[in-house]
Amino acid sequence: MPYVNIKITREGVTPAQKAELIKGATDLLVKVLNKNPATTVVVINEVEMEDWGIGGLPVEEYRKTLTSS
Amino acid sequence: MPYVNIKITREGVTPAQKAELIKGATDLLVKVLNKNPATTVVVINEVEMEDWGIGGLPVEEYRKTLTSS
Amino acid sequence: MPYVNIKITREGVTPAQKAELIKGATDLLVKVLNKNPATTVVVINEVEMEDWGIGGLPVEEYRKTLTSS
Amino acid sequence: MPYVNIKITREGVTPAQKAELIKGATDLLVKVLNKNPATTVVVINEVEMEDWGIGGLPVEEYRKTLTSS
Amino acid sequence: MPYVNIKITREGVTPAQKAELIKGATDLLVKVLNKNPATTVVVINEVEMEDWGIGGLPVEEYRKTLTSS
Amino acid sequence: MPYVNIKITREGVTPAQKAELIKGATDLLVKVLNKNPATTVVVINEVEMEDWGIGGLPVEEYRKTLTSS
């Protein structure tokens, strides 16, 4: 019955990669806690770049500071 | 002051159905806990099918396994 | 497969009331969207009073402003 | 390492305003708790009007009741 | 910069198992999306049994219906 | 009507600091988006150290790697 939520920036994640994330997260709960896959929910949220902040900046601006430093 | 979040797959839920969910969730908090509707927030998240996993699979694939079993 | 999260302040909600919230939220998803109760997850979060803010104040202080106004 | 999530209705918030929210939220965690901005994550969720309920109504309908009362 | 949230019922999960969940979720994001572990946040929420509902019932009651059916 | 959620590790945050976070987050939404404080909800979640992972490790272990490197 676990609920797993994965938030990532929207940067071209493919359906195949999402399926891999779903399978991997579910397998992890089975392996570590012996949870039932049939009631393990995984929800992926893709977040627009302008909506994700780190270091006090929108992530794209933050990354520029890293590459320019 | 309750905050209710309803996550559902994006499968054609209509504005009228969303209004029903909002009303129903609010009425539930009023009935059970006597909460004030004016400060009861309900947020609905529609999640893309490829972003919702169950049984280790994206939901559409999972449903195929149910119908084919 | 819906996921419903209900956040309320920790103010003596009883197990029976929680059961009522769980049933009510599930029944709502069945009634409005014909969802399967067996895969409808409801999670209740009780939040400490000092952790809940409204009107820029912790909720207990905010309520005092309402009663004194 | 804080994680801040800001949910607002989708009503024309600009990238510049989002950057201001990200900066303001990060500065707040630095000022109050001396957190490291480089590991402070801020995620903004814009919620469609029909997905946001208050007072038992979708927010646009609720606002009409306020203006007409 | 991913944010992973794992909600599970409070049923005696050990610190070692939590460390395994943290490592496994982080490794998954590295493997599938080549994310940087140093900015990958994993938050585990243990939810009291009475706060987790499925099938319209608190989870312990729901499990009784499964064993008795 | 914004909803702000602040997740931080449980490391002795005082009620006064929480009140500051609530005020600061609300003021930010007023300043940037002219939101109504009376319907701005702020919820703080303190997360146990063993439940917060970064760099693939529980946060306390992660911090040790930083100080020893």
Short mmCIF file of C-alpha atoms in Angstrom, two decimals:
data_model
loop_
_atom_site.label_atom_id
_atom_site.label_comp_id
_atom_site.label_asym_id
_atom_site.label_seq_id
_atom_site.Cartn_x
_atom_site.Cartn_y
_atom_site.Cartn_z
CA MET A 1 0.00 0.00 0.00
CA PRO A 2 2.92 2.41 -0.25
CA TYR A 3 2.55 5.67 -2.11
CA VAL A 4 5.66 6.93 -3.86
CA ASN A 5 5.80 10.40 -5.44
CA ILE A 6 8.72 11.34 -7.70
CA LYS A 7 9.06 15.02 -8.62
CA ILE A 8 11.49 15.83 -11.44
CA THR A 9 12.04 18.78 -13.74
CA ARG A 10 10.39 18.55 -17.18
CA GLU A 11 13.45 17.87 -19.31
CA GLY A 12 12.38 15.30 -21.88
CA VAL A 13 11.81 12.25 -19.69
CA THR A 14 10.45 9.52 -21.98
CA PRO A 15 7.53 7.16 -21.29
CA ALA A 16 10.04 4.30 -21.22
CA GLN A 17 12.07 6.05 -18.54
CA LYS A 18 8.91 6.71 -16.54
CA ALA A 19 8.03 3.01 -16.77
CA GLU A 20 11.53 2.24 -15.49
CA LEU A 21 11.05 4.62 -12.55
CA ILE A 22 7.68 3.01 -11.74
CA LYS A 23 9.13 -0.49 -11.90
CA GLY A 24 12.25 0.45 -9.95
CA ALA A 25 10.36 2.22 -7.16
CA THR A 26 7.91 -0.68 -6.85
CA ASP A 27 10.68 -3.30 -6.85
CA LEU A 28 12.46 -1.31 -4.13
CA LEU A 29 9.39 -1.45 -1.84
CA VAL A 30 9.00 -5.17 -2.54
CA LYS A 31 12.68 -5.90 -1.85
CA VAL A 32 13.11 -3.78 1.27
CA LEU A 33 9.67 -3.99 2.90
CA ASN A 34 8.04 -6.96 1.13
CA LYS A 35 5.17 -4.72 0.00
CA ASN A 36 2.46 -5.91 -2.41
CA PRO A 37 3.08 -4.42 -5.89
CA ALA A 38 -0.65 -4.57 -6.66
CA THR A 39 -1.35 -1.87 -4.07
CA THR A 40 1.87 0.14 -4.49
CA VAL A 41 1.10 3.46 -6.16
CA VAL A 42 3.82 5.51 -7.89
CA VAL A 43 3.01 9.01 -9.14
CA ILE A 44 5.51 11.03 -11.21
CA ASN A 45 5.26 14.81 -11.36
CA GLU A 46 7.15 16.62 -14.09
CA VAL A 47 7.70 20.21 -12.94
CA GLU A 48 8.29 23.07 -15.41
CA MET A 49 11.83 24.49 -15.19
CA GLU A 50 10.51 27.92 -14.15
CA ASP A 51 8.62 26.30 -11.30
CA TRP A 52 11.66 24.60 -9.76
CA GLY A 53 13.99 26.65 -7.61
CA ILE A 54 17.32 25.86 -5.98
CA GLY A 55 19.95 28.15 -4.52
CA GLY A 56 17.31 30.90 -4.52
CA LEU A 57 17.08 30.85 -8.32
CA PRO A 58 14.98 29.16 -10.99
CA VAL A 59 16.92 26.00 -11.81
CA GLU A 60 18.07 27.13 -15.28
CA GLU A 61 19.58 30.32 -13.87
CA TYR A 62 21.13 28.33 -11.03
CA ARG A 63 22.81 25.97 -13.47
CA LYS A 64 24.28 28.94 -15.34
CA THR A 65 25.91 30.10 -12.12
CA LEU A 66 27.49 26.67 -11.74
CA THR A 67 28.87 26.56 -15.27
CA SER A 68 30.15 30.14 -15.11
CA SER A 69 31.84 29.71 -11.70
CA MET B 1 -8.99 25.00 7.64
CA PRO B 2 -8.57 21.49 6.26
CA TYR B 3 -6.64 20.89 3.09
CA VAL B 4 -7.84 18.03 0.92
CA ASN B 5 -5.85 16.84 -2.09
CA ILE B 6 -7.42 14.39 -4.56
CA LYS B 7 -5.10 12.79 -7.12
CA ILE B 8 -6.77 10.97 -10.00
CA THR B 9 -5.68 9.81 -13.44
CA ARG B 10 -6.48 12.15 -16.35
CA GLU B 11 -9.34 10.23 -17.93
CA GLY B 12 -11.90 12.81 -18.96
CA VAL B 13 -13.12 14.05 -15.59
CA THR B 14 -15.54 16.92 -16.31
CA PRO B 15 -15.71 20.31 -14.56
CA ALA B 16 -19.10 19.26 -13.16
CA GLN B 17 -17.59 16.11 -11.64
CA LYS B 18 -14.76 18.18 -10.17
CA ALA B 19 -17.32 20.54 -8.62
CA GLU B 20 -19.05 17.46 -7.15
CA LEU B 21 -15.75 16.23 -5.68
CA ILE B 22 -15.09 19.68 -4.18
CA LYS B 23 -18.57 19.88 -2.68
CA GLY B 24 -18.51 16.30 -1.43
CA ALA B 25 -15.10 16.59 0.20
CA THR B 26 -16.06 19.88 1.86
CA ASP B 27 -19.41 18.52 3.07
CA LEU B 28 -17.59 15.51 4.52
CA LEU B 29 -15.31 17.74 6.63
CA VAL B 30 -18.30 19.78 7.77
CA LYS B 31 -20.32 16.68 8.69
CA VAL B 32 -17.57 14.70 10.43
CA LEU B 33 -15.45 17.45 12.01
CA ASN B 34 -17.73 20.52 11.85
CA LYS B 35 -15.10 22.40 9.84
CA ASN B 36 -15.75 25.82 8.29
CA PRO B 37 -16.32 25.46 4.52
CA ALA B 38 -14.99 28.99 3.93
CA THR B 39 -11.48 27.90 4.94
CA THR B 40 -11.60 24.32 3.61
CA VAL B 41 -9.33 24.01 0.57
CA VAL B 42 -9.74 21.17 -1.94
CA VAL B 43 -7.14 20.71 -4.69
CA ILE B 44 -7.61 18.16 -7.48
CA ASN B 45 -4.59 16.86 -9.39
CA GLU B 46 -5.19 15.08 -12.68
CA VAL B 47 -2.19 12.87 -13.39
CA GLU B 48 -1.25 11.74 -16.89
CA MET B 49 -1.70 7.98 -17.41
CA GLU B 50 2.02 7.48 -18.10
CA ASP B 51 2.81 9.18 -14.80
CA TRP B 52 0.71 6.83 -12.67
CA GLY B 53 2.09 3.44 -11.78
CA ILE B 54 0.59 0.45 -9.99
CA GLY B 55 1.74 -3.14 -9.78
CA GLY B 56 5.12 -1.94 -11.07
CA LEU B 57 3.64 -0.84 -14.39
CA PRO B 58 2.19 2.32 -15.94
CA VAL B 59 -1.52 2.08 -15.21
CA GLU B 60 -2.61 1.41 -18.80
CA GLU B 61 -0.25 -1.57 -19.07
CA TYR B 62 -1.36 -2.77 -15.64
CA ARG B 63 -4.99 -2.72 -16.70
CA LYS B 64 -4.13 -4.82 -19.77
CA THR B 65 -2.68 -7.47 -17.49
CA LEU B 66 -5.94 -7.52 -15.53
CA THR B 67 -8.13 -7.88 -18.61
CA SER B 68 -5.89 -10.51 -20.16
CA SER B 69 -5.61 -12.61 -16.96
CA MET C 1 -6.70 4.16 -7.98
CA PRO C 2 -7.28 7.64 -6.55
CA TYR C 3 -5.11 9.00 -3.77
CA VAL C 4 -6.81 11.32 -1.30
CA ASN C 5 -4.84 13.25 1.32
CA ILE C 6 -6.68 15.06 4.13
CA LYS C 7 -4.65 17.49 6.24
CA ILE C 8 -6.27 18.69 9.46
CA THR C 9 -5.03 20.29 12.66
CA ARG C 10 -4.38 17.91 15.58
CA GLU C 11 -7.40 18.77 17.74
CA GLY C 12 -8.61 15.47 19.17
CA VAL C 13 -9.93 13.75 16.04
CA THR C 14 -11.00 10.25 17.11
CA PRO C 15 -10.29 6.96 15.30
CA ALA C 16 -14.02 6.69 14.62
CA GLN C 17 -14.04 10.11 12.94
CA LYS C 18 -11.01 9.13 10.89
CA ALA C 19 -12.81 5.96 9.79
CA GLU C 20 -15.75 8.17 8.77
CA LEU C 21 -13.45 10.43 6.75
CA ILE C 22 -11.91 7.40 5.02
CA LYS C 23 -15.31 5.93 4.21
CA GLY C 24 -16.76 9.26 3.11
CA ALA C 25 -13.83 10.12 0.83
CA THR C 26 -13.87 6.66 -0.73
CA ASP C 27 -17.65 6.69 -1.23
CA LEU C 28 -17.31 10.10 -2.89
CA LEU C 29 -14.83 8.75 -5.48
CA VAL C 30 -17.08 5.75 -6.09
CA LYS C 31 -20.19 7.90 -6.50
CA VAL C 32 -18.71 10.65 -8.67
CA LEU C 33 -16.11 8.78 -10.72
CA ASN C 34 -17.07 5.12 -10.24
CA LYS C 35 -13.60 4.37 -8.82
CA ASN C 36 -12.68 0.99 -7.30
CA PRO C 37 -12.63 1.25 -3.49
CA ALA C 38 -10.05 -1.55 -3.30
CA THR C 39 -7.40 0.66 -4.92
CA THR C 40 -8.54 4.01 -3.46
CA VAL C 41 -6.00 5.21 -0.89
CA VAL C 42 -6.90 7.81 1.75
CA VAL C 43 -4.17 9.25 3.97
CA ILE C 44 -4.96 11.57 6.89
CA ASN C 45 -2.30 13.92 8.23
CA GLU C 46 -2.86 15.50 11.64
CA VAL C 47 -0.76 18.66 11.83
CA GLU C 48 0.36 20.18 15.13
CA MET C 49 -1.29 23.53 15.85
CA GLU C 50 2.07 25.35 15.85
CA ASP C 51 2.77 23.93 12.40
CA TRP C 52 -0.40 25.30 10.78
CA GLY C 53 -0.50 28.93 9.77
CA ILE C 54 -3.28 31.13 8.42
CA GLY C 55 -3.53 34.88 8.13
CA GLY C 56 0.23 35.00 8.70
CA LEU C 57 -0.12 33.58 12.21
CA PRO C 58 -0.03 30.16 13.87
CA VAL C 59 -3.65 29.04 13.87
CA GLU C 60 -4.20 29.41 17.62
CA GLU C 61 -3.05 33.03 17.54
CA TYR C 62 -5.13 33.64 14.44
CA ARG C 63 -8.23 32.32 16.17
CA LYS C 64 -7.63 34.70 19.09
CA THR C 65 -7.66 37.61 16.66
CA LEU C 66 -11.04 36.44 15.36
CA THR C 67 -12.60 36.10 18.82
CA SER C 68 -11.18 39.42 20.01
CA SER C 69 -12.25 41.36 16.89
CA MET D 1 17.90 20.86 2.67
CA PRO D 2 14.41 22.28 3.11
CA TYR D 3 11.71 21.53 0.58
CA VAL D 4 9.15 24.27 0.02
CA ASN D 5 6.04 23.70 -2.10
CA ILE D 6 3.85 26.67 -3.10
CA LYS D 7 0.45 25.86 -4.61
CA ILE D 8 -1.37 28.74 -6.28
CA THR D 9 -4.22 29.04 -8.76
CA ARG D 10 -3.19 29.46 -12.41
CA GLU D 11 -4.00 33.14 -12.89
CA GLY D 12 -1.21 34.57 -15.02
CA VAL D 13 1.72 34.36 -12.61
CA THR D 14 4.79 35.49 -14.56
CA PRO D 15 8.25 33.84 -14.62
CA ALA D 16 9.59 36.94 -12.88
CA GLN D 17 7.06 36.56 -10.06
CA LYS D 18 7.95 32.87 -9.75
CA ALA D 19 11.63 33.81 -9.49
CA GLU D 20 10.65 36.26 -6.73
CA LEU D 21 8.74 33.52 -4.88
CA ILE D 22 11.73 31.17 -5.18
CA LYS D 23 14.14 33.81 -3.92
CA GLY D 24 11.83 34.95 -1.13
CA ALA D 25 11.14 31.43 0.13
CA THR D 26 14.84 30.54 0.05
CA ASP D 27 15.86 33.78 1.80
CA LEU D 28 13.24 33.09 4.48
CA LEU D 29 14.78 29.68 5.27
CA VAL D 30 18.25 31.23 5.34
CA LYS D 31 17.17 34.07 7.63
CA VAL D 32 15.07 32.05 10.08
CA LEU D 33 16.85 28.70 10.16
CA ASN D 34 20.24 29.47 8.58
CA LYS D 35 19.63 26.84 5.90
CA ASN D 36 21.98 26.35 2.93
CA PRO D 37 20.41 27.87 -0.22
CA ALA D 38 22.30 25.39 -2.42
CA THR D 39 20.21 22.50 -1.04
CA THR D 40 16.93 24.39 -0.53
CA VAL D 41 14.37 23.22 -3.09
CA VAL D 42 11.31 25.32 -3.95
CA VAL D 43 8.60 23.85 -6.19
CA ILE D 44 5.67 25.94 -7.45
CA ASN D 45 2.46 24.25 -8.53
CA GLU D 46 0.00 26.28 -10.60
CA VAL D 47 -3.44 24.70 -10.19
CA GLU D 48 -6.21 25.14 -12.76
CA MET D 49 -9.13 27.20 -11.44
CA GLU D 50 -11.55 24.29 -11.86
CA ASP D 51 -9.25 22.14 -9.75
CA TRP D 52 -9.21 24.47 -6.75
CA GLY D 53 -12.14 24.44 -4.36
CA ILE D 54 -13.02 26.59 -1.36
CA GLY D 55 -16.28 27.01 0.50
CA GLY D 56 -17.47 23.82 -1.24
CA LEU D 57 -17.29 25.46 -4.66
CA PRO D 58 -14.78 25.78 -7.49
CA VAL D 59 -12.90 28.98 -6.71
CA GLU D 60 -14.41 31.05 -9.54
CA GLU D 61 -17.94 30.25 -8.40
CA TYR D 62 -16.95 30.93 -4.80
CA ARG D 63 -15.63 34.36 -5.73
CA LYS D 64 -18.92 35.16 -7.46
CA THR D 65 -20.75 34.44 -4.20
CA LEU D 66 -18.45 36.91 -2.42
CA THR D 67 -18.96 39.71 -4.95
CA SER D 68 -22.72 39.17 -5.09
CA SER D 69 -23.15 39.03 -1.28
CA MET E 1 17.42 17.72 -8.03
CA PRO E 2 14.63 15.17 -7.84
CA TYR E 3 12.39 14.97 -4.80
CA VAL E 4 11.12 11.54 -3.87
CA ASN E 5 8.47 11.04 -1.18
CA ILE E 6 7.72 7.53 0.13
CA LYS E 7 4.60 7.15 2.27
CA ILE E 8 4.28 3.86 4.16
CA THR E 9 2.25 2.66 7.12
CA ARG E 10 4.02 2.76 10.50
CA GLU E 11 4.67 -0.95 10.97
CA GLY E 12 8.14 -1.22 12.49
CA VAL E 13 10.30 -0.07 9.59
CA THR E 14 13.89 0.05 10.88
CA PRO E 15 16.47 2.79 10.34
CA ALA E 16 18.48 0.32 8.26
CA GLN E 17 15.48 -0.32 5.99
CA LYS E 18 14.94 3.43 5.65
CA ALA E 19 18.59 3.85 4.66
CA GLU E 20 18.03 1.12 2.05
CA LEU E 21 14.97 2.94 0.70
CA ILE E 22 16.94 6.21 0.51
CA LYS E 23 19.85 4.54 -1.28
CA GLY E 24 17.60 2.56 -3.62
CA ALA E 25 15.47 5.56 -4.60
CA THR E 26 18.57 7.70 -5.21
CA ASP E 27 20.32 4.97 -7.21
CA LEU E 28 17.17 4.60 -9.32
CA LEU E 29 17.21 8.31 -10.26
CA VAL E 30 20.92 8.11 -11.06
CA LYS E 31 20.51 4.99 -13.19
CA VAL E 32 17.40 6.04 -15.12
CA LEU E 33 17.83 9.81 -15.42
CA ASN E 34 21.51 10.33 -14.54
CA LYS E 35 20.52 12.67 -11.70
CA ASN E 36 23.06 14.06 -9.20
CA PRO E 37 22.76 12.19 -5.88
CA ALA E 38 24.02 15.26 -3.99
CA THR E 39 20.83 17.17 -4.85
CA THR E 40 18.40 14.22 -4.80
CA VAL E 41 16.12 14.50 -1.76
CA VAL E 42 14.23 11.48 -0.41
CA VAL E 43 11.65 11.97 2.35
CA ILE E 44 9.96 9.03 4.06
CA ASN E 45 6.62 9.49 5.80
CA GLU E 46 5.47 6.80 8.22
CA VAL E 47 1.68 7.04 8.53
CA GLU E 48 -0.20 5.72 11.55
CA MET E 49 -2.41 2.74 10.74
CA GLU E 50 -5.58 4.61 11.73
CA ASP E 51 -4.62 7.36 9.30
CA TRP E 52 -4.33 5.09 6.25
CA GLY E 53 -7.49 4.00 4.48
CA ILE E 54 -8.10 1.57 1.62
CA GLY E 55 -11.29 -0.04 0.41
CA GLY E 56 -13.17 2.59 2.44
CA LEU E 57 -11.77 1.25 5.72
CA PRO E 58 -8.84 1.93 8.01
CA VAL E 59 -6.12 -0.42 6.78
CA GLU E 60 -6.23 -2.79 9.77
CA GLU E 61 -9.97 -3.34 9.35
CA TYR E 62 -9.50 -3.75 5.61
CA ARG E 63 -6.91 -6.46 6.16
CA LYS E 64 -9.32 -8.32 8.45
CA THR E 65 -11.85 -8.41 5.63
CA LEU E 66 -9.21 -9.97 3.36
CA THR E 67 -8.22 -12.68 5.84
CA SER E 68 -11.81 -13.47 6.72
CA SER E 69 -13.01 -13.64 3.08
CA MET F 1 -5.87 30.97 -1.24
CA PRO F 2 -2.30 29.77 -1.65
CA TYR F 3 -1.11 26.66 0.13
CA VAL F 4 2.51 26.64 1.22
CA ASN F 5 4.18 23.51 2.62
CA ILE F 6 7.60 23.75 4.24
CA LYS F 7 9.40 20.47 4.95
CA ILE F 8 12.44 20.68 7.23
CA THR F 9 14.41 18.19 9.27
CA ARG F 10 13.47 17.93 12.97
CA GLU F 11 16.43 19.74 14.52
CA GLY F 12 15.03 21.85 17.34
CA VAL F 13 13.03 24.43 15.41
CA THR F 14 11.24 26.56 18.00
CA PRO F 15 7.60 27.70 17.96
CA ALA F 16 8.85 31.26 17.52
CA GLN F 17 10.85 30.26 14.43
CA LYS F 18 7.80 28.46 13.05
CA ALA F 19 5.72 31.59 13.58
CA GLU F 20 8.42 33.51 11.67
CA LEU F 21 8.27 31.02 8.80
CA ILE F 22 4.47 31.30 8.70
CA LYS F 23 4.57 35.10 8.70
CA GLY F 24 7.41 35.26 6.16
CA ALA F 25 5.76 32.83 3.73
CA THR F 26 2.43 34.66 3.99
CA ASP F 27 4.03 38.08 3.57
CA LEU F 28 5.86 36.76 0.49
CA LEU F 29 2.56 35.73 -1.17
CA VAL F 30 1.02 39.09 -0.28
CA LYS F 31 4.00 41.05 -1.63
CA VAL F 32 4.54 39.10 -4.86
CA LEU F 33 1.01 38.04 -5.80
CA ASN F 34 -1.18 40.28 -3.63
CA LYS F 35 -2.81 37.22 -2.06
CA ASN F 36 -5.26 37.45 0.86
CA PRO F 37 -3.51 36.41 4.10
CA ALA F 38 -6.82 35.25 5.58
CA THR F 39 -7.00 32.39 3.08
CA THR F 40 -3.26 31.67 2.79
CA VAL F 41 -2.46 28.35 4.46
CA VAL F 42 1.08 27.46 5.57
CA VAL F 43 1.84 23.95 6.83
CA ILE F 44 5.21 23.03 8.30
CA ASN F 45 6.35 19.41 8.35
CA GLU F 46 9.24 18.47 10.62
CA VAL F 47 10.82 15.27 9.29
CA GLU F 48 12.84 12.92 11.49
CA MET F 49 16.53 12.83 10.54
CA GLU F 50 16.36 9.11 9.64
CA ASP F 51 13.50 9.87 7.28
CA TRP F 52 15.40 12.48 5.23
CA GLY F 53 17.86 11.31 2.63
CA ILE F 54 20.30 13.18 0.42
CA GLY F 55 23.25 11.93 -1.60
CA GLY F 56 21.80 8.43 -1.19
CA LEU F 57 22.29 8.52 2.57
CA PRO F 58 20.28 9.45 5.65
CA VAL F 59 21.10 13.12 6.23
CA GLU F 60 23.20 12.59 9.35
CA GLU F 61 25.46 10.10 7.56
CA TYR F 62 25.62 12.40 4.57
CA ARG F 63 26.78 15.28 6.73
CA LYS F 64 29.55 13.10 8.16
CA THR F 65 30.86 12.49 4.65
CA LEU F 66 30.98 16.25 4.10
CA THR F 67 32.90 16.98 7.33
CA SER F 68 35.31 14.10 6.79
CA SER F 69 36.03 14.97 3.14
#
